[in-house]
CSV table of C-alpha atoms in Angstrom, one decimal:
chain,number,residue,atom,x,y,z
D,1,MET,CA,140.9,148.8,260.8
D,2,ASP,CA,141.2,150.5,264.3
D,3,LYS,CA,144.7,151.1,266.2
D,4,GLY,CA,143.8,148.2,269.1
D,5,LYS,CA,143.6,145.5,266.5
D,6,GLU,CA,146.6,146.5,264.3
D,7,LYS,CA,148.5,146.7,267.7
D,8,LEU,CA,147.3,143.3,268.5
D,9,ILE,CA,148.2,142.3,265.1
D,10,LYS,CA,151.6,143.3,265.1
D,11,ALA,CA,152.3,141.6,269.0
D,12,LEU,CA,151.1,138.6,267.3
D,13,ASN,CA,153.3,138.7,264.0
D,14,LYS,CA,156.1,139.6,266.3
D,15,ASP,CA,155.6,136.0,268.3
D,16,LEU,CA,155.2,134.4,264.8
D,17,GLU,CA,158.6,135.1,263.9
D,18,ARG,CA,160.1,134.1,267.8
D,19,GLU,CA,158.1,130.7,266.7
D,20,MET,CA,159.4,130.6,263.0
D,21,ALA,CA,163.5,131.4,264.7
D,22,GLY,CA,162.4,128.5,266.9
D,23,ILE,CA,161.6,126.1,264.4
D,24,VAL,CA,164.5,127.3,262.5
D,25,ARG,CA,167.0,126.9,265.3
D,26,TYR,CA,165.4,123.6,266.6
D,27,LEU,CA,166.1,121.7,263.4
D,28,HIS,CA,169.5,123.3,262.8
D,29,HIS,CA,170.3,121.5,266.2
D,30,SER,CA,168.8,118.6,265.9
D,31,PHE,CA,170.9,118.0,262.1
D,32,ILE,CA,174.1,119.0,264.0
D,33,VAL,CA,174.2,117.1,267.0
D,34,PHE,CA,176.3,113.8,267.0
D,35,GLY,CA,178.2,111.3,269.3
D,36,PRO,CA,176.7,107.7,271.1
D,37,HIS,CA,173.8,109.6,272.7
D,38,ARG,CA,172.6,111.4,269.3
D,39,GLY,CA,169.1,109.6,268.7
D,40,PRO,CA,167.4,111.1,272.1
D,41,LEU,CA,168.5,114.7,271.8
D,42,VAL,CA,167.5,114.2,267.4
D,43,GLN,CA,164.1,113.8,268.9
D,44,MET,CA,164.1,116.2,271.8
D,45,PHE,CA,164.8,118.9,269.2
D,46,ARG,CA,162.3,117.9,266.0
D,47,ALA,CA,159.4,117.5,269.2
D,48,GLN,CA,160.5,121.3,269.9
D,49,ALA,CA,160.5,122.4,266.2
D,50,THR,CA,157.4,120.6,266.0
D,51,GLU,CA,155.7,122.4,269.3
D,52,SER,CA,157.2,125.5,267.9
D,53,MET,CA,155.6,124.7,264.4
D,54,THR,CA,151.8,124.2,266.0
D,55,HIS,CA,152.3,127.9,267.8
D,56,ALA,CA,153.4,129.3,264.4
D,57,ILE,CA,150.0,127.9,262.7
D,58,GLN,CA,148.1,129.4,266.0
D,59,LEU,CA,149.3,132.5,265.5
D,60,GLY,CA,149.0,133.1,261.8
D,61,GLU,CA,145.4,131.4,262.2
D,62,LYS,CA,144.6,134.5,264.6
D,63,ILE,CA,146.5,136.8,262.7
D,64,THR,CA,144.5,135.9,259.8
D,65,ALA,CA,140.8,135.6,261.6
D,66,LEU,CA,141.5,139.1,262.9
D,67,GLY,CA,141.9,140.5,259.4
D,68,GLY,CA,145.6,140.6,259.0
D,69,HIS,CA,148.7,139.2,257.1
D,70,PRO,CA,150.8,136.7,258.8
D,71,THR,CA,154.5,137.9,258.4
D,72,VAL,CA,157.0,135.5,256.9
D,73,ARG,CA,159.8,137.0,258.3
D,74,VAL,CA,161.8,135.1,261.1
D,75,ASP,CA,163.2,136.4,264.3
D,76,GLN,CA,167.0,137.2,264.3
């Protein structure tokens, strides 16, 4: 694999790590929010988690298509 493709895959994997972290954080927030206005906040956080998951899927597919291996790491 050429250096340019390796560099691109590395960058895409870093983005994938960030999207995975977003999923975890948004879901966590949806679990812990409380109060009389909880419903809309839960919906908003879960919608954001779903959007991050969509992005993660797209990144994983692209990494695989380029011959790389999608990371399982979650950005801290």
